[in-house]
Amino acid sequence: MTVQFDKLAKLDLKMLRTLLVLIETKNVSQSAERLDLQQSTVSYQLGKLREVLNDPLLIRSGRGFEPSPYAQLVQPALTAHFNAMESLLFDSHFDAKTSTGTLRLACHRNGSRHFIRSLISELKGRLPLVRLEIVDWTDQVPSMLREGLMDFALGFEPEQVSQLQVLPIVDVGYQLIMAKDHPMAKGIISEQNVFDYPHAIISTNKAVERWLDYLADKHNKKRSIEFASTSMEFTTMAIEGTQRLMFVADIKDGFFDSYKVTTQPAPFIARQNIKLLFHERASIDPLKACMLDIIMETANKVLKP
């Protein structure tokens, strides 16, 4: 198989290493000192990089420089490729039992209880020295994945997924959450009468909100939203003892058992697919590639019916 490297042939590893140091230091003289090069050499390499990549890379800002948007974009992936190349060429092999590091996962709180417990148990056995940090899903998750601030995310696919890999996990339906003494708790629920009461929303799930807005327009109903939060706990607390309604994925993990609420299926809301999102560098780094396998195996075992 013939591989074309026509564009890369105009660069070399030392120049790309210089680029990463320049992005980090934002200073030519500091970069030269760190690289043990003459400042003129670093300036020459920066000029060559600008020419080949057709981007300023460093933009003057006040008395210093700031990385261009393009430079900020390529930095995480370029760093991952350098690390992977060094590991490939100089590390004897990847040993899951002795590997160390920190991996970061974002996920929606609803439906994650059993999954997280199983994931932690699996991680303890296969990557015992690796630390796992878990955070709630927010609107910043896609950009955090691209910037290398997050390694994996499990949830509903956001609108902007450029540069991200997206793997389907499981289709889920929706359920309606309400106070135990709500008028609809023992009545008939339809896609019309759910708009007779105010709503509380999880603001990180845009797809279900768009669907509910569509249903409101379809039936010429006005939708009243009295509470919004990114927190599943806070939104559920805002339901208790009120006439508010909340719509969430029906993953049957017992999340709502400790609250004074009841659940009813909401078949009139279109099913959605829970996805695993990650940057392509996760498949290059041996540790992250191992974690990717663990997440997929755990999700398939726990989340799929």
CSV table of C-alpha atoms in Angstrom, one decimal:
chain,number,residue,atom,x,y,z
A,1,MET,CA,0.0,0.0,0.0
A,2,THR,CA,1.4,3.4,-1.0
A,3,VAL,CA,0.8,6.2,1.5
A,4,GLN,CA,1.1,9.8,0.3
A,5,PHE,CA,2.8,12.3,2.6
A,6,ASP,CA,3.2,15.1,0.1
A,7,LYS,CA,2.2,17.9,2.5
A,8,LEU,CA,3.9,16.4,5.6
A,9,ALA,CA,7.1,16.1,3.6
A,10,LYS,CA,7.4,19.9,3.8
A,11,LEU,CA,7.7,19.6,7.6
A,12,ASP,CA,9.6,17.5,10.1
A,13,LEU,CA,9.0,16.3,13.6
A,14,LYS,CA,11.3,18.9,15.1
A,15,MET,CA,9.2,21.7,13.5
A,16,LEU,CA,6.0,20.2,14.8
A,17,ARG,CA,7.5,19.9,18.2
A,18,THR,CA,8.5,23.6,18.0
A,19,LEU,CA,4.9,24.4,17.1
A,20,LEU,CA,3.6,22.7,20.3
A,21,VAL,CA,6.1,24.5,22.5
A,22,LEU,CA,5.3,27.8,20.8
A,23,ILE,CA,1.6,27.3,21.4
A,24,GLU,CA,2.3,26.5,25.1
A,25,THR,CA,4.7,29.3,25.8
A,26,LYS,CA,3.3,31.9,23.4
A,27,ASN,CA,6.8,33.3,23.3
A,28,VAL,CA,9.6,32.7,20.7
A,29,SER,CA,12.5,33.4,23.1
A,30,GLN,CA,11.1,31.1,25.8
A,31,SER,CA,10.5,28.4,23.2
A,32,ALA,CA,14.1,28.7,22.0
A,33,GLU,CA,15.4,28.3,25.5
A,34,ARG,CA,13.2,25.3,26.2
A,35,LEU,CA,14.2,23.6,22.9
A,36,ASP,CA,17.9,24.6,23.3
A,37,LEU,CA,17.8,26.4,19.9
A,38,GLN,CA,18.8,29.8,18.7
A,39,GLN,CA,15.9,32.3,18.7
A,40,SER,CA,16.6,32.8,15.0
A,41,THR,CA,16.1,29.1,14.4
A,42,VAL,CA,12.7,29.1,16.1
A,43,SER,CA,11.7,32.2,14.2
A,44,TYR,CA,12.7,30.5,10.9
A,45,GLN,CA,10.7,27.3,11.9
A,46,LEU,CA,7.7,29.4,12.8
A,47,GLY,CA,7.8,31.2,9.4
A,48,LYS,CA,8.1,27.8,7.6
A,49,LEU,CA,5.2,26.4,9.6
A,50,ARG,CA,3.1,29.5,8.8
A,51,GLU,CA,3.9,29.0,5.1
A,52,VAL,CA,3.1,25.3,4.9
A,53,LEU,CA,0.0,25.4,7.2
A,54,ASN,CA,-1.3,28.6,5.7
A,55,ASP,CA,-2.1,30.0,9.1
A,56,PRO,CA,-0.5,32.7,11.4
A,57,LEU,CA,-0.4,30.2,14.3
A,58,LEU,CA,0.7,32.9,16.8
A,59,ILE,CA,-1.1,36.3,16.7
A,60,ARG,CA,0.4,39.3,18.4
A,61,SER,CA,-1.7,40.4,21.4
A,62,GLY,CA,-0.5,43.3,23.5
A,63,ARG,CA,3.1,42.6,24.4
A,64,GLY,CA,3.0,38.9,23.6
A,65,PHE,CA,1.3,36.4,21.3
A,66,GLU,CA,-1.8,34.2,21.5
A,67,PRO,CA,-2.3,31.0,19.5
A,68,SER,CA,-4.6,31.3,16.5
A,69,PRO,CA,-7.9,29.4,16.5
A,70,TYR,CA,-6.3,26.9,14.1
A,71,ALA,CA,-3.3,26.4,16.5
A,72,GLN,CA,-5.7,25.8,19.4
A,73,LEU,CA,-7.7,23.4,17.3
A,74,VAL,CA,-4.8,21.1,16.3
A,75,GLN,CA,-2.8,21.2,19.7
A,76,PRO,CA,-4.7,18.4,21.5
A,77,ALA,CA,-4.6,16.0,18.6
A,78,LEU,CA,-1.1,16.8,17.7
A,79,THR,CA,0.0,16.2,21.3
A,80,ALA,CA,-1.8,12.9,21.3
A,81,HIS,CA,-0.2,11.8,18.1
A,82,PHE,CA,3.3,12.7,19.4
A,83,ASN,CA,2.6,10.7,22.6
A,84,ALA,CA,1.3,7.8,20.7
A,85,MET,CA,4.2,7.8,18.3
A,86,GLU,CA,6.7,7.8,21.2
A,87,SER,CA,4.9,5.0,22.9
A,88,LEU,CA,4.8,3.0,19.7
A,89,LEU,CA,8.5,3.4,19.0
A,90,PHE,CA,10.0,3.3,22.4
A,91,ASP,CA,7.6,1.6,24.9
A,92,SER,CA,7.9,-2.2,25.0
A,93,HIS,CA,4.2,-2.7,25.4
A,94,PHE,CA,1.1,-1.4,27.1
A,95,ASP,CA,0.4,-3.0,30.5
A,96,ALA,CA,-3.1,-2.3,31.7
A,97,LYS,CA,-2.3,-3.5,35.2
A,98,THR,CA,0.6,-1.1,35.7
A,99,SER,CA,-0.6,1.9,33.7
A,100,THR,CA,-1.4,5.1,35.6
A,101,GLY,CA,-3.2,8.3,34.7
A,102,THR,CA,-6.5,10.1,34.9
A,103,LEU,CA,-9.4,9.6,32.6
A,104,ARG,CA,-12.4,11.9,32.5
A,105,LEU,CA,-16.0,10.9,31.6
A,106,ALA,CA,-19.1,13.1,31.3
A,107,CYS,CA,-22.6,11.5,31.5
A,108,HIS,CA,-26.2,12.4,32.2
A,109,ARG,CA,-27.2,11.7,35.8
A,110,ASN,CA,-30.4,9.9,34.9
A,111,GLY,CA,-29.8,6.3,33.9
A,112,SER,CA,-26.1,6.3,34.9
A,113,ARG,CA,-26.4,4.7,38.4
A,114,HIS,CA,-26.0,1.1,37.4
A,115,PHE,CA,-23.7,1.9,34.5
A,116,ILE,CA,-21.3,3.9,36.7
A,117,ARG,CA,-21.2,1.2,39.4
A,118,SER,CA,-20.4,-1.5,36.8
A,119,LEU,CA,-17.8,0.7,35.1
A,120,ILE,CA,-16.0,1.4,38.3
A,121,SER,CA,-16.0,-2.3,39.2
A,122,GLU,CA,-14.7,-3.2,35.7
A,123,LEU,CA,-12.1,-0.5,35.9
A,124,LYS,CA,-10.8,-1.7,39.2
A,125,GLY,CA,-10.1,-5.1,37.8
A,126,ARG,CA,-8.6,-4.1,34.4
A,127,LEU,CA,-7.0,-0.7,35.0
A,128,PRO,CA,-6.4,-0.8,38.8
A,129,LEU,CA,-4.0,2.2,39.0
A,130,VAL,CA,-6.0,4.5,36.8
A,131,ARG,CA,-8.1,7.3,38.3
A,132,LEU,CA,-11.6,8.0,36.9
A,133,GLU,CA,-13.2,11.4,37.1
A,134,ILE,CA,-16.9,11.6,36.4
A,135,VAL,CA,-18.8,14.9,35.8
A,136,ASP,CA,-22.4,15.8,34.8
A,137,TRP,CA,-23.1,16.4,31.2
A,138,THR,CA,-23.2,20.1,30.3
A,139,ASP,CA,-23.4,22.1,27.0
A,140,GLN,CA,-19.6,22.5,27.1
A,141,VAL,CA,-19.0,18.7,26.8
A,142,PRO,CA,-18.4,18.7,23.0
A,143,SER,CA,-15.8,21.5,23.2
A,144,MET,CA,-14.2,19.9,26.2
A,145,LEU,CA,-13.7,16.7,24.2
A,146,ARG,CA,-12.2,18.6,21.3
A,147,GLU,CA,-9.8,20.5,23.6
A,148,GLY,CA,-8.7,17.4,25.5
A,149,LEU,CA,-10.3,18.5,28.8
A,150,MET,CA,-12.6,15.5,28.6
A,151,ASP,CA,-11.9,12.0,27.3
A,152,PHE,CA,-15.3,10.4,26.9
A,153,ALA,CA,-19.0,11.4,27.2
A,154,LEU,CA,-22.1,9.2,27.4
A,155,GLY,CA,-25.4,10.8,26.5
A,156,PHE,CA,-27.6,12.2,23.8
A,157,GLU,CA,-25.8,13.4,20.6
A,158,PRO,CA,-25.4,17.2,20.6
A,159,GLU,CA,-25.8,19.3,17.5
A,160,GLN,CA,-22.1,20.1,17.1
A,161,VAL,CA,-20.0,16.9,16.8
A,162,SER,CA,-17.2,18.0,14.4
A,163,GLN,CA,-13.9,16.2,15.1
A,164,LEU,CA,-15.7,13.8,17.4
A,165,GLN,CA,-16.4,10.1,17.0
A,166,VAL,CA,-19.9,9.0,17.9
A,167,LEU,CA,-20.9,5.4,18.6
A,168,PRO,CA,-24.5,4.4,19.2
A,169,ILE,CA,-25.2,2.5,22.5
A,170,VAL,CA,-28.9,2.0,23.0
A,171,ASP,CA,-32.3,3.3,22.0
A,172,VAL,CA,-34.4,4.6,24.9
A,173,GLY,CA,-38.0,5.9,25.3
A,174,TYR,CA,-39.2,8.6,27.6
A,175,GLN,CA,-41.1,8.8,30.8
A,176,LEU,CA,-43.1,11.6,32.5
A,177,ILE,CA,-42.1,12.5,36.1
A,178,MET,CA,-44.6,14.1,38.4
A,179,ALA,CA,-45.4,14.5,42.1
A,180,LYS,CA,-47.1,11.4,43.6
A,181,ASP,CA,-50.3,13.5,44.3
A,182,HIS,CA,-50.3,15.1,40.8
A,183,PRO,CA,-53.8,15.1,39.1
A,184,MET,CA,-52.3,13.1,36.2
A,185,ALA,CA,-50.7,10.5,38.4
A,186,LYS,CA,-53.6,8.1,38.1
A,187,GLY,CA,-55.3,9.6,35.0
A,188,ILE,CA,-54.9,9.2,31.3
A,189,ILE,CA,-51.8,10.9,29.8
A,190,SER,CA,-51.8,12.2,26.2
A,191,GLU,CA,-49.7,14.4,24.1
A,192,GLN,CA,-52.3,17.1,24.4
A,193,ASN,CA,-53.0,17.2,28.2
A,194,VAL,CA,-49.4,17.3,29.2
A,195,PHE,CA,-49.5,21.0,28.2
A,196,ASP,CA,-52.2,21.7,30.7
A,197,TYR,CA,-49.6,21.8,33.4
A,198,PRO,CA,-46.2,23.7,33.8
A,199,HIS,CA,-43.0,22.0,32.9
A,200,ALA,CA,-39.6,21.7,34.6
A,201,ILE,CA,-36.8,20.9,32.1
A,202,ILE,CA,-33.3,19.4,32.0
A,203,SER,CA,-31.6,22.1,29.9
A,204,THR,CA,-28.9,19.7,28.6
A,205,ASN,CA,-31.3,17.6,26.5
A,206,LYS,CA,-32.1,19.8,23.6
A,207,ALA,CA,-33.7,17.0,21.4
A,208,VAL,CA,-36.6,16.3,23.8
A,209,GLU,CA,-37.3,20.0,24.2
A,210,ARG,CA,-37.5,20.5,20.5
A,211,TRP,CA,-39.9,17.5,20.3
A,212,LEU,CA,-42.2,18.9,23.1
A,213,ASP,CA,-42.2,22.3,21.3
A,214,TYR,CA,-43.3,20.6,18.1
A,215,LEU,CA,-46.1,18.8,20.0
A,216,ALA,CA,-47.2,22.1,21.5
A,217,ASP,CA,-47.4,23.7,18.1
A,218,LYS,CA,-49.1,20.6,16.6
A,219,HIS,CA,-52.0,20.9,19.1
A,220,ASN,CA,-52.0,24.6,19.3
A,221,LYS,CA,-51.0,24.6,23.0
A,222,LYS,CA,-48.9,27.0,24.9
A,223,ARG,CA,-46.0,25.5,26.8
A,224,SER,CA,-45.3,26.9,30.3
A,225,ILE,CA,-41.7,26.3,31.6
A,226,GLU,CA,-41.4,27.2,35.3
A,227,PHE,CA,-38.0,25.7,36.1
A,228,ALA,CA,-34.9,24.8,34.2
A,229,SER,CA,-31.6,23.3,35.4
A,230,THR,CA,-28.7,21.2,34.2
A,231,SER,CA,-29.0,19.1,37.4
A,232,MET,CA,-31.3,16.1,37.5
A,233,GLU,CA,-31.4,16.3,41.3
A,234,PHE,CA,-32.5,20.0,41.4
A,235,THR,CA,-35.1,19.5,38.6
A,236,THR,CA,-36.6,16.5,40.4
A,237,MET,CA,-36.7,18.5,43.7
A,238,ALA,CA,-38.6,21.2,41.7
A,239,ILE,CA,-41.2,18.6,40.8
A,240,GLU,CA,-42.0,17.3,44.3
A,241,GLY,CA,-45.2,18.7,45.8
A,242,THR,CA,-46.0,20.7,42.7
A,243,GLN,CA,-48.0,20.3,39.5
A,244,ARG,CA,-44.9,20.6,37.3
A,245,LEU,CA,-44.0,17.8,34.8
A,246,MET,CA,-40.6,16.6,33.7
A,247,PHE,CA,-39.7,14.4,30.7
A,248,VAL,CA,-36.6,12.2,30.9
A,249,ALA,CA,-35.2,9.1,29.3
A,250,ASP,CA,-36.6,5.8,30.7
A,251,ILE,CA,-33.5,3.8,31.6
A,252,LYS,CA,-35.1,2.1,34.6
A,253,ASP,CA,-32.1,2.6,37.0
A,254,GLY,CA,-34.2,3.5,40.0
A,255,PHE,CA,-33.0,7.1,40.1
A,256,PHE,CA,-36.3,8.5,41.2
A,257,ASP,CA,-37.0,6.0,43.9
A,258,SER,CA,-35.7,8.2,46.7
A,259,TYR,CA,-37.9,11.2,45.7
A,260,LYS,CA,-41.6,11.9,46.3
A,261,VAL,CA,-42.4,11.5,42.6
A,262,THR,CA,-44.0,8.9,40.3
A,263,THR,CA,-43.3,8.0,36.7
A,264,GLN,CA,-45.5,7.2,33.7
A,265,PRO,CA,-44.4,6.2,30.2
A,266,ALA,CA,-44.5,8.9,27.5
A,267,PRO,CA,-44.8,7.0,24.2
A,268,PHE,CA,-45.7,10.1,22.3
A,269,ILE,CA,-42.1,11.4,22.5
A,270,ALA,CA,-39.8,10.0,19.9
A,271,ARG,CA,-37.2,7.5,21.1
A,272,GLN,CA,-33.6,8.6,21.1
A,273,ASN,CA,-30.2,6.8,21.0
A,274,ILE,CA,-27.7,7.2,23.8
A,275,LYS,CA,-24.3,7.7,22.2
A,276,LEU,CA,-20.6,7.5,23.3
A,277,LEU,CA,-18.6,10.5,22.2
A,278,PHE,CA,-14.9,10.8,22.1
A,279,HIS,CA,-12.1,12.5,20.1
A,280,GLU,CA,-10.2,10.5,17.6
A,281,ARG,CA,-7.1,10.6,19.8
A,282,ALA,CA,-8.8,8.2,22.2
A,283,SER,CA,-8.3,5.4,19.7
A,284,ILE,CA,-4.6,6.3,19.4
A,285,ASP,CA,-3.6,6.5,23.0
A,286,PRO,CA,-3.2,2.9,24.4
A,287,LEU,CA,-4.7,3.8,27.8
A,288,LYS,CA,-7.7,5.6,26.3
A,289,ALA,CA,-8.2,2.9,23.7
A,290,CYS,CA,-8.3,0.3,26.6
A,291,MET,CA,-10.8,2.6,28.4
A,292,LEU,CA,-12.9,2.9,25.2
A,293,ASP,CA,-13.2,-0.9,25.1
A,294,ILE,CA,-14.2,-1.1,28.8
A,295,ILE,CA,-16.9,1.6,28.4
A,296,MET,CA,-18.4,0.0,25.3
A,297,GLU,CA,-18.4,-3.5,27.0
A,298,THR,CA,-20.0,-2.1,30.2
A,299,ALA,CA,-22.6,0.0,28.3
A,300,ASN,CA,-23.6,-3.0,26.2
A,301,LYS,CA,-23.9,-5.2,29.2
A,302,VAL,CA,-25.8,-2.7,31.5
A,303,LEU,CA,-27.8,-0.4,29.3
A,304,LYS,CA,-29.0,-2.7,26.6
A,305,PRO,CA,-32.2,-4.7,27.5
